[in-house]
mmCIF file of C-alpha atoms in Angstrom:
data_model
loop_
_atom_site.group_PDB
_atom_site.id
_atom_site.type_symbol
_atom_site.label_atom_id
_atom_site.label_comp_id
_atom_site.label_asym_id
_atom_site.label_seq_id
_atom_site.Cartn_x
_atom_site.Cartn_y
_atom_site.Cartn_z
ATOM 1 C CA MET A 1 5.392 -8.729 -22.093
ATOM 2 C CA ALA A 2 5.855 -4.858 -21.915
ATOM 3 C CA LEU A 3 3.486 -2.649 -19.446
ATOM 4 C CA THR A 4 0.846 -0.623 -21.615
ATOM 5 C CA LYS A 5 0.838 3.053 -20.823
ATOM 6 C CA GLU A 6 -2.528 2.320 -19.209
ATOM 7 C CA ARG A 7 -1.193 -0.096 -16.664
ATOM 8 C CA LYS A 8 2.242 2.228 -16.096
ATOM 9 C CA ALA A 9 -0.206 5.110 -15.118
ATOM 10 C CA GLU A 10 -2.356 2.673 -12.533
ATOM 11 C CA LEU A 11 0.582 1.669 -10.938
ATOM 12 C CA ILE A 12 2.295 5.050 -10.390
ATOM 13 C CA ASN A 13 -1.217 6.572 -9.527
ATOM 14 C CA LYS A 14 -1.786 3.694 -6.843
ATOM 15 C CA PHE A 15 1.873 3.492 -5.109
ATOM 16 C CA GLY A 16 3.482 7.190 -6.085
ATOM 17 C CA LYS A 17 2.623 10.710 -4.670
ATOM 18 C CA ASN A 18 1.260 11.909 -7.638
ATOM 19 C CA GLU A 19 1.159 10.992 -11.149
ATOM 20 C CA LYS A 20 4.694 12.547 -11.980
ATOM 21 C CA ASP A 21 6.507 10.400 -9.186
ATOM 22 C CA THR A 22 7.811 7.690 -11.331
ATOM 23 C CA GLY A 23 11.213 7.266 -9.298
ATOM 24 C CA SER A 24 10.482 6.736 -5.873
ATOM 25 C CA VAL A 25 11.376 3.241 -4.607
ATOM 26 C CA ARG A 26 7.464 2.151 -3.965
ATOM 27 C CA VAL A 27 6.839 3.032 -7.560
ATOM 28 C CA GLN A 28 10.088 1.229 -8.967
ATOM 29 C CA VAL A 29 9.224 -1.961 -7.315
ATOM 30 C CA ALA A 30 5.489 -1.920 -8.110
ATOM 31 C CA LEU A 31 6.414 -1.774 -12.142
ATOM 32 C CA LEU A 32 9.303 -4.284 -11.563
ATOM 33 C CA THR A 33 6.938 -6.580 -9.773
ATOM 34 C CA ASP A 34 4.254 -6.008 -12.729
ATOM 35 C CA GLN A 35 6.783 -7.135 -15.183
ATOM 36 C CA ILE A 36 8.360 -10.199 -13.573
ATOM 37 C CA LYS A 37 4.862 -11.309 -13.415
ATOM 38 C CA ALA A 38 4.685 -11.053 -16.759
ATOM 39 C CA LEU A 39 7.846 -12.617 -17.541
ATOM 40 C CA THR A 40 6.760 -15.371 -15.155
ATOM 41 C CA ALA A 41 3.612 -15.890 -17.438
ATOM 42 C CA HIS A 42 5.874 -16.004 -20.689
ATOM 43 C CA LEU A 43 8.301 -18.518 -19.047
ATOM 44 C CA LYS A 44 5.635 -20.865 -18.245
ATOM 45 C CA ALA A 45 4.633 -21.370 -21.684
ATOM 46 C CA ASN A 46 8.310 -21.105 -23.436
ATOM 47 C CA LYS A 47 10.598 -22.892 -21.104
ATOM 48 C CA LYS A 48 13.596 -22.379 -23.295
ATOM 49 C CA ASP A 49 13.532 -18.959 -24.122
ATOM 50 C CA ALA A 50 16.593 -18.157 -22.259
ATOM 51 C CA THR A 51 17.187 -14.642 -23.089
ATOM 52 C CA ALA A 52 13.598 -14.073 -20.960
ATOM 53 C CA LYS A 53 14.787 -16.175 -18.341
ATOM 54 C CA ARG A 54 17.899 -14.051 -18.059
ATOM 55 C CA SER A 55 16.002 -10.820 -18.051
ATOM 56 C CA LEU A 56 13.723 -12.248 -15.395
ATOM 57 C CA LEU A 57 16.921 -13.172 -13.111
ATOM 58 C CA LYS A 58 17.767 -9.352 -13.623
ATOM 59 C CA LEU A 59 14.638 -7.794 -12.966
ATOM 60 C CA VAL A 60 14.168 -9.857 -9.820
ATOM 61 C CA GLY A 61 17.712 -8.957 -8.561
ATOM 62 C CA GLN A 62 16.687 -5.143 -9.296
ATOM 63 C CA ARG A 63 13.596 -5.730 -7.206
ATOM 64 C CA ARG A 64 15.602 -7.362 -4.446
ATOM 65 C CA SER A 65 18.251 -4.359 -4.022
ATOM 66 C CA LEU A 66 15.347 -2.045 -4.177
ATOM 67 C CA LEU A 67 13.473 -3.789 -1.507
ATOM 68 C CA GLY A 68 16.746 -4.326 0.805
ATOM 69 C CA TYR A 69 17.295 -0.245 0.496
ATOM 70 C CA LEU A 70 13.823 0.255 1.392
ATOM 71 C CA GLN A 71 14.071 -2.439 4.368
ATOM 72 C CA LYS A 72 17.043 -0.679 5.619
ATOM 73 C CA THR A 73 15.639 3.024 5.252
ATOM 74 C CA ASP A 74 11.949 2.775 6.205
ATOM 75 C CA ARG A 75 10.550 -0.611 7.592
ATOM 76 C CA ASP A 76 7.557 0.103 8.066
ATOM 77 C CA GLU A 77 6.890 1.056 4.400
ATOM 78 C CA TYR A 78 8.719 -2.134 3.512
ATOM 79 C CA LEU A 79 6.229 -4.182 5.354
ATOM 80 C CA LYS A 80 3.491 -2.271 4.030
ATOM 81 C CA LEU A 81 4.823 -2.415 0.218
ATOM 82 C CA ILE A 82 5.347 -6.191 0.314
ATOM 83 C CA ALA A 83 1.910 -6.610 1.878
ATOM 84 C CA GLU A 84 0.295 -4.736 -0.944
ATOM 85 C CA LEU A 85 2.310 -6.528 -3.560
ATOM 86 C CA GLY A 86 1.696 -10.083 -2.006
ATOM 87 C CA LEU A 87 5.788 -10.458 -1.871
ATOM 88 C CA ARG A 88 7.319 -12.644 0.544
ATOM 89 C CA LYS A 89 10.239 -11.428 2.782
#
């Protein structure tokens, strides 16, 4: 379920300004989205895993909060990011 170092580095390079840019909103949303996809797949196989479900809801809320901030501060960047990640508004 956890992100591998290689996958995390790949997402940071793709969405960040450089390889050290791990704190920007774009990178954080991309990392959260990858974790959400992994947890969703896990929950499809393990429907009664309440801890994973709670973790998923926390991650979704965190991503929603970051996307809300990005939408308020830089609308064009927000629209570009959700298009790249394949998210709905």
